[in-house]
Tab-separated table of C-alpha atoms in Angstrom:
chain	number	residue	atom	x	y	z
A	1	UNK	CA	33.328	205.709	27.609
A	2	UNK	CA	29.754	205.965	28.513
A	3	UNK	CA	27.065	203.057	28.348
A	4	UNK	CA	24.465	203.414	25.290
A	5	UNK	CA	21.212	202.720	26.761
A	6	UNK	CA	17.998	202.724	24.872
A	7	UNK	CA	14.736	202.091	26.327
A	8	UNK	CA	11.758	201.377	25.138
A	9	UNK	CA	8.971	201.803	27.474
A	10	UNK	CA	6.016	203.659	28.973
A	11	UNK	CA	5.729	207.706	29.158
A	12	UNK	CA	3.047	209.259	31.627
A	13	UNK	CA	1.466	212.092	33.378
A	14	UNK	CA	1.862	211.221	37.103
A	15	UNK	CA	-0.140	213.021	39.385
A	16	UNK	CA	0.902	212.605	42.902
A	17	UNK	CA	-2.020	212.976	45.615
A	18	UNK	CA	-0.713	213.098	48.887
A	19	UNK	CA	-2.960	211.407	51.578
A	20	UNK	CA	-3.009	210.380	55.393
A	21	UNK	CA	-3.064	206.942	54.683
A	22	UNK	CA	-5.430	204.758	52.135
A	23	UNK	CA	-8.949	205.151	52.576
A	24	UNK	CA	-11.402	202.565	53.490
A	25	UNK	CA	-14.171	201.260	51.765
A	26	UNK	CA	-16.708	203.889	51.242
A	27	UNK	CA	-14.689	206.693	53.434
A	28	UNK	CA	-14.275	210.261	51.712
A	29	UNK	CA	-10.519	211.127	52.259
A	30	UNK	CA	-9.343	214.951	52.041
A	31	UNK	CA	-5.821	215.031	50.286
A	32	UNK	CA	-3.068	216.773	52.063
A	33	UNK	CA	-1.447	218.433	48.828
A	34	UNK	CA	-1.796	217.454	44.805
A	35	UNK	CA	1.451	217.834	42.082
A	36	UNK	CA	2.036	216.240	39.016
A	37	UNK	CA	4.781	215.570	37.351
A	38	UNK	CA	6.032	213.173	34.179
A	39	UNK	CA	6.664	209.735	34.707
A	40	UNK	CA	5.882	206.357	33.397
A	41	UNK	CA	8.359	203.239	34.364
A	42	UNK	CA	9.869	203.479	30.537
A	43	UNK	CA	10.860	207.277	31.215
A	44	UNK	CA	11.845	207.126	34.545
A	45	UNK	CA	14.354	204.529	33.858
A	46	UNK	CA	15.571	206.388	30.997
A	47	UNK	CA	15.609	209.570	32.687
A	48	UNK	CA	17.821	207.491	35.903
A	49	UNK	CA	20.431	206.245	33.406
A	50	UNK	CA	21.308	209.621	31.677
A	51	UNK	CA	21.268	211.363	34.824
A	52	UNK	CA	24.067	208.728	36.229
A	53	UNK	CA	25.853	209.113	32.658
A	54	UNK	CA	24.402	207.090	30.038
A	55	UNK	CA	24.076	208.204	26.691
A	56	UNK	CA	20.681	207.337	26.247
A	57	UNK	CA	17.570	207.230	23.612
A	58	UNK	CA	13.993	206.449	24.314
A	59	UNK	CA	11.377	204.768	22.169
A	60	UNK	CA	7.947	205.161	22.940
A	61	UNK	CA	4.240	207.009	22.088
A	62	UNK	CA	2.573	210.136	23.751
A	63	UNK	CA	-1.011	211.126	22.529
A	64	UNK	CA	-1.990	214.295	20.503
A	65	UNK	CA	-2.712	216.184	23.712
A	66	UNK	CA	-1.090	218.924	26.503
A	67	UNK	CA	0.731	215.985	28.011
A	68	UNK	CA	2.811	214.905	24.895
A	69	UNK	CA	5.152	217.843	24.961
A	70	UNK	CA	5.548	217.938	29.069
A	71	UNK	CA	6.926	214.452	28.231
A	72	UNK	CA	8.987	214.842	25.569
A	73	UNK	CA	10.537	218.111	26.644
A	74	UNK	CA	11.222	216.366	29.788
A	75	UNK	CA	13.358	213.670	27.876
A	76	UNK	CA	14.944	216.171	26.222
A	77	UNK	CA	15.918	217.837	29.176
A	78	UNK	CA	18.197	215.147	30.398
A	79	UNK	CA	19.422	215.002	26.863
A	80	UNK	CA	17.659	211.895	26.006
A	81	UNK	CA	17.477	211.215	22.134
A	82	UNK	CA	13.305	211.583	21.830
A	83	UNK	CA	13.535	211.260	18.040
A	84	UNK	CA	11.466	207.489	18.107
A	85	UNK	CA	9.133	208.805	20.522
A	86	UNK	CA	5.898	208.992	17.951
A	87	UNK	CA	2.132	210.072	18.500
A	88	UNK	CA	-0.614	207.892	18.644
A	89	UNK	CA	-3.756	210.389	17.391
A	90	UNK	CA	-6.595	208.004	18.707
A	91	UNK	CA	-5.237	207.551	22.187
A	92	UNK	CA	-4.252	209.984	25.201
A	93	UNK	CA	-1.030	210.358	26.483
A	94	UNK	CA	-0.558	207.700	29.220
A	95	UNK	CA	-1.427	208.655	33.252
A	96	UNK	CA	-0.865	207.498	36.107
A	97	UNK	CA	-2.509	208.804	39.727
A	98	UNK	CA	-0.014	207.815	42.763
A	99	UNK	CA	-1.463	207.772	46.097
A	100	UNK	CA	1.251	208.828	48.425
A	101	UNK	CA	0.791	207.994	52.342
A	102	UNK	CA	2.466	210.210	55.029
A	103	UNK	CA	4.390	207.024	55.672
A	104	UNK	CA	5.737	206.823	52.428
A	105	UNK	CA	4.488	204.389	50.888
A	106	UNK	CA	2.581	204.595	47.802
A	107	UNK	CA	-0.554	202.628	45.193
A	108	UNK	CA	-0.366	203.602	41.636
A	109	UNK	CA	-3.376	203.577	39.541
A	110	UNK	CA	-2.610	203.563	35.803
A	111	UNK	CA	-3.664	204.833	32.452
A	112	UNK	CA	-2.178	203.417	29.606
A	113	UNK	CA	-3.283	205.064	26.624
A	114	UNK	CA	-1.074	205.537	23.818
A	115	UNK	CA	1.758	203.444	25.918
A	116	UNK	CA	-0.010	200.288	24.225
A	117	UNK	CA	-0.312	201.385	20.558
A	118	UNK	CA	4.037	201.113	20.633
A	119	UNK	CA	4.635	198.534	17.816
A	120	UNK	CA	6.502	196.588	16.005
A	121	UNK	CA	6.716	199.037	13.296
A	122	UNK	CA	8.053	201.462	15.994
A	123	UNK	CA	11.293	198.912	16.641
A	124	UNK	CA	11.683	198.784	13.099
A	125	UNK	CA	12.167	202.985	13.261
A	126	UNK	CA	14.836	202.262	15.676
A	127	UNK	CA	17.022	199.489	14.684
A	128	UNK	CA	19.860	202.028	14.141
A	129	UNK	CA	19.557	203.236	17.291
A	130	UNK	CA	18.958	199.572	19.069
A	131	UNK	CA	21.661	198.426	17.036
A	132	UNK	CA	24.448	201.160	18.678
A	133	UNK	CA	23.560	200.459	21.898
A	134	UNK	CA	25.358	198.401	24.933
A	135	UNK	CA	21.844	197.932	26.427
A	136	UNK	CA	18.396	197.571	25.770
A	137	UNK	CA	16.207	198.122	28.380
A	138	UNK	CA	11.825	197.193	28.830
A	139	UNK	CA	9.344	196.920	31.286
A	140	UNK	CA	5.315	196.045	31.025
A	141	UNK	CA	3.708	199.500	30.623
A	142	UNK	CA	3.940	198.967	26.989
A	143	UNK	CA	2.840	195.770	24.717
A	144	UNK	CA	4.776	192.329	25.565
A	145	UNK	CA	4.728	191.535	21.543
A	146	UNK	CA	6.605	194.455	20.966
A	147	UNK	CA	9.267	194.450	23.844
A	148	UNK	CA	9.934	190.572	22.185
A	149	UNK	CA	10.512	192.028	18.944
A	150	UNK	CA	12.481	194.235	19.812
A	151	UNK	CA	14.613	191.589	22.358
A	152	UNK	CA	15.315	189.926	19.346
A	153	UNK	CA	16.750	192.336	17.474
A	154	UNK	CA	18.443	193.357	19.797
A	155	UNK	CA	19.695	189.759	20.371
A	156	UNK	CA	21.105	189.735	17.245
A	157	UNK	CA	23.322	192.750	16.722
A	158	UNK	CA	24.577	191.785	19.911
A	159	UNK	CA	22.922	194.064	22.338
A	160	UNK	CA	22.267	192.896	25.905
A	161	UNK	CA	18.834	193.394	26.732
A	162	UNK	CA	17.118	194.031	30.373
A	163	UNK	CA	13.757	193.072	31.253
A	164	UNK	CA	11.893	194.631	34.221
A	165	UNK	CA	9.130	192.749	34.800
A	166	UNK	CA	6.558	195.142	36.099
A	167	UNK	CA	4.088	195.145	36.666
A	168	UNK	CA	4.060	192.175	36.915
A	169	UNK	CA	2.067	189.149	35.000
A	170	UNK	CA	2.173	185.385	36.284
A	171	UNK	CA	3.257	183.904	32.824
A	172	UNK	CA	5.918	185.488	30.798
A	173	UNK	CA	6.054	184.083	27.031
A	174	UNK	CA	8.692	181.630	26.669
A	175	UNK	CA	10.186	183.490	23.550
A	176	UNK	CA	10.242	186.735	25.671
A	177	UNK	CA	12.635	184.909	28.205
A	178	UNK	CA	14.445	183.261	25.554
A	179	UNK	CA	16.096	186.490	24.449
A	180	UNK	CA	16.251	188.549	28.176
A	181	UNK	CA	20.022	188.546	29.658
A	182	UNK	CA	18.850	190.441	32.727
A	183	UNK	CA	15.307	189.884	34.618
A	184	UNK	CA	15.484	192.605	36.931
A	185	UNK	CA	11.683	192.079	39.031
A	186	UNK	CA	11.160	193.444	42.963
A	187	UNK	CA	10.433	191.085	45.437
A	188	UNK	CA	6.918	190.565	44.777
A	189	UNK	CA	7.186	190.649	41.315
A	190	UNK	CA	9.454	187.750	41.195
A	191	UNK	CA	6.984	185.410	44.088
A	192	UNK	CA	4.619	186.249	41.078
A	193	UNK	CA	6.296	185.262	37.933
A	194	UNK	CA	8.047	182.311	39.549
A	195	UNK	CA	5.498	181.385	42.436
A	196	UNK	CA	7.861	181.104	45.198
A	197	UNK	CA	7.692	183.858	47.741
A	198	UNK	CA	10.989	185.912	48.362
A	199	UNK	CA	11.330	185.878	52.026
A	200	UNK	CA	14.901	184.899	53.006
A	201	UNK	CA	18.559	183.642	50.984
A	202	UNK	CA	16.974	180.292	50.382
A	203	UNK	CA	13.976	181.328	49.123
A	204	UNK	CA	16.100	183.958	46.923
A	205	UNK	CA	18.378	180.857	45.542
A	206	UNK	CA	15.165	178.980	44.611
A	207	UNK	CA	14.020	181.882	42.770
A	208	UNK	CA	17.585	181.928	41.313
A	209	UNK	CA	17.182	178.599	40.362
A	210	UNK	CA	12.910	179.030	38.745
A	211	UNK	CA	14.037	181.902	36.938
A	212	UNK	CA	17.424	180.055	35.497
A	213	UNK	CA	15.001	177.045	34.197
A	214	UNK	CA	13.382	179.692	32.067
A	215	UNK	CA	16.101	180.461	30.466
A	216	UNK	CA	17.132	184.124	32.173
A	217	UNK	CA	20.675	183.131	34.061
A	218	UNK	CA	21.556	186.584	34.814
A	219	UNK	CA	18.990	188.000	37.855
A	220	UNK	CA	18.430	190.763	40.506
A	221	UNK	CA	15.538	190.918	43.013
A	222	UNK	CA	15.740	194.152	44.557
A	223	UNK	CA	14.011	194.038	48.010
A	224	UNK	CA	13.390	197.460	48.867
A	225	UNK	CA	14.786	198.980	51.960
A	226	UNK	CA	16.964	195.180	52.777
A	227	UNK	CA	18.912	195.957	49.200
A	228	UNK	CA	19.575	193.517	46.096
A	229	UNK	CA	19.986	190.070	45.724
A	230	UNK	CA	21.420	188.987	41.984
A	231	UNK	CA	22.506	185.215	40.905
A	232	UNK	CA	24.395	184.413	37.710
A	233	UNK	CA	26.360	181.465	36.587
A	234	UNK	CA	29.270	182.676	38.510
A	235	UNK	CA	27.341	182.565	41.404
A	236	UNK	CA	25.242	184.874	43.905
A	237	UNK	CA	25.210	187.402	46.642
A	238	UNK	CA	23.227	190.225	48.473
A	239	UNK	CA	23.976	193.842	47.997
A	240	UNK	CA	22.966	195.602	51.584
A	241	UNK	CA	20.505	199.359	50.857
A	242	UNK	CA	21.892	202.414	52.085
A	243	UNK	CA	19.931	203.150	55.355
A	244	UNK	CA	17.795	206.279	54.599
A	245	UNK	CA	14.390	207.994	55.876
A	246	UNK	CA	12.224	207.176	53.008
A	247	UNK	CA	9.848	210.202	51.638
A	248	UNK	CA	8.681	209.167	48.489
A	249	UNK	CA	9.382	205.174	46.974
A	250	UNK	CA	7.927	206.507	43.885
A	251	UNK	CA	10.821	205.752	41.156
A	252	UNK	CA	13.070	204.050	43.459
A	253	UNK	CA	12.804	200.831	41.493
A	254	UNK	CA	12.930	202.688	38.093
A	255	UNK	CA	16.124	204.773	39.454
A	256	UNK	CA	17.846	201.878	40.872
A	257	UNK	CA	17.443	199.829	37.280
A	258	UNK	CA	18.656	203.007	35.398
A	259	UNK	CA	21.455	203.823	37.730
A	260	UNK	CA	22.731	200.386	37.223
A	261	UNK	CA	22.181	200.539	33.425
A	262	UNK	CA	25.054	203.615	33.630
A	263	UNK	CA	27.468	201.089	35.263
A	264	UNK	CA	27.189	197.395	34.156
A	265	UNK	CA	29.425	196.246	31.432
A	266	UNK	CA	27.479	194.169	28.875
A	267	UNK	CA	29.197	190.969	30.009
A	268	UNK	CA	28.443	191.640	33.815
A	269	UNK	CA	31.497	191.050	35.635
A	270	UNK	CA	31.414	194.145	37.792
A	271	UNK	CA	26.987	193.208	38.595
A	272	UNK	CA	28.491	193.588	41.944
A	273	UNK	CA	29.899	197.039	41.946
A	274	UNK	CA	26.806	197.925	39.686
A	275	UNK	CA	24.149	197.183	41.954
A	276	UNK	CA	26.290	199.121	44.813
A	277	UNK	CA	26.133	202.511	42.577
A	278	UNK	CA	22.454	201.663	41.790
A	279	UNK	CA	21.102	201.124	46.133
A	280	UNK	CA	22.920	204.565	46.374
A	281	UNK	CA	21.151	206.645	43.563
A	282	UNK	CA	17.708	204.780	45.167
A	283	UNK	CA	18.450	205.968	48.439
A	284	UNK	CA	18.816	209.218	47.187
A	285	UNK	CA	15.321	209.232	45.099
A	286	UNK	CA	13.498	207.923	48.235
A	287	UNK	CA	14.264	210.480	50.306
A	288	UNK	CA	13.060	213.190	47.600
A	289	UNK	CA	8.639	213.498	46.222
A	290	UNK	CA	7.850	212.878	42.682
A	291	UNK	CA	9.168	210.711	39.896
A	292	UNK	CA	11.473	212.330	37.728
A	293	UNK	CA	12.320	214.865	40.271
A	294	UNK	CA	13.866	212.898	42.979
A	295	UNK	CA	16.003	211.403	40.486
A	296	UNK	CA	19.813	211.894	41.336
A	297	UNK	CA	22.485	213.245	38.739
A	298	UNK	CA	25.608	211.619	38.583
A	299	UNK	CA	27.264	214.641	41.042
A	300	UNK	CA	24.840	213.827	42.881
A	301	UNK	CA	25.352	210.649	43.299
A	302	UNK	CA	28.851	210.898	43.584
A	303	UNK	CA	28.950	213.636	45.920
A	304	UNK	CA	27.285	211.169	48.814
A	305	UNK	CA	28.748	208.155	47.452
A	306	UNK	CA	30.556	206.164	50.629
């Protein structure tokens, strides 16, 4: 039987612009090649957990513009329920402008736009759907207020809710963490929420620990190319990346927290075997440009799966 995941979360216009390396202050850069392509953190999670077999709905805003129906139809495309994705008429669709180095590395410069208008109103819309699902799933791109509402809800049907904390802020309301069963942040998301910089196992445990004092007891802290370190009150370990040549990290985080979405069981005994599945899909997306487009399909996944 397949997870239900719902997400709600951010929806934007990337546009990828493929450089050298980041310009200095005051230097005029020519760009190797432009693309664009749908994205947002929200979507590209959503878009990771159907492709690795979740059943999987999406709650969020586009503007009244061009962009709106790119985004939608690409939902839709990967069979993602867009029915509680609404329009915001005053704002644009969200965008976001990725610089992409030759060495693969990226900075992402980001729009909001109608990403921030998502309310509570919006959750309301979608208690049904909230309500059927094994996991609820939010990030940053879109309004912290809402995100807790919705945690709460979710909370009480019984639906175990995710929180990827990114980008990230330094103080996360209390109530927020009250009703998250997964924090899921990178490396330097986590030094930034819990002030203690990730840079070996003890470090990681002392995170653990921060981050268990808050009130979340189930974490992850993916550490890019190392792999995924994840603490719970059965204890902790470290999940080793598949070694790739990395194109593109655009997505990688977004794929691996989908991917593992597909996989977990609500009560997380098998985190282990999750976050396994989830490095693989990454290592996939990392070696492909784009967002959405480097995101593998379950065949796909399986087909290089070792």
């Amino acid at each position: 039987m397949a997870n239900k995941v719902v997400v709600l979360g951010s929806l934007n216009m990337d546009s990828i612009l493929r450089i050298p390396r980041l310009p200095l202050g005051g230097e005029t850069m020519e760009m190797t090649d432009k693309s664009s392509a749908p994205g947002g953190k929200g979507a590209n999670q959503a878009v990771a957990a159907a492709r690795a077999g979740a059943q999987t709905s999406f709650i969020g805003k586009v503007g009244a513009d061009d962009a709106a129906e790119v985004l939608r139809d690409a939902l839709k495309s990967d069979n993602i329920s867009v029915e509680h994705v609404t329009t915001d008429e005053q704002r644009g669709s969200g965008q976001a402008f990725i610089l992409l180095q030759e060495s693969g590395q990226n900075s992402i410069l980001v729009y909001a736009g109608s990403n921030q208008s998502l309310s509570k109103a919006d959750v309301d819309a979608a208690k049904d759907v909230i309500k059927d699902a094994d996991f609820l799933i939010s990030q940053f791109e879109t309004p912290i207020e809402t995100t807790t509402y919705a945690f709460e809800y979710a909370q009480s049907v019984g639906v175990t809710t995710i929180l990827n904390p990114a980008p990230a802020i330094p103080t996360i309301p209390a109530d927020l963490l009250k009703v998250t069963d997964l924090i899921a942040p990178n490396e330097t998301e986590s030094a930034t929420i819990t002030g203690i910089e990730v840079t070996d196992a003890a470090s990681m445990l002392l995170n653990a620990a921060k981050f268990a004092q808050m009130g979340c007891k189930e974490l992850i802290i993916t550490v890019g190319a190392r792999g995924a370190f994840y603490a719970n009150q059965n204890g902790s370990g470290f999940v080793d990346a598949f070694k790739v040549k990395a194109v593109d990290t655009t997505a990688a985080g977004d794929t691996f927290l989908g991917a593992l979405s597909s996989q977990l069981k609500p009560d997380f005994s098998n985190m282990r075997e999750a976050i396994t599945f989830a490095n693989h899909a990454s290592s996939i997306t990392v070696q492909r440009l784009g967002a959405q487009p480097s995101i593998p399909t379950l065949d796909e996944i399986k087909a290089e799966y070792k």
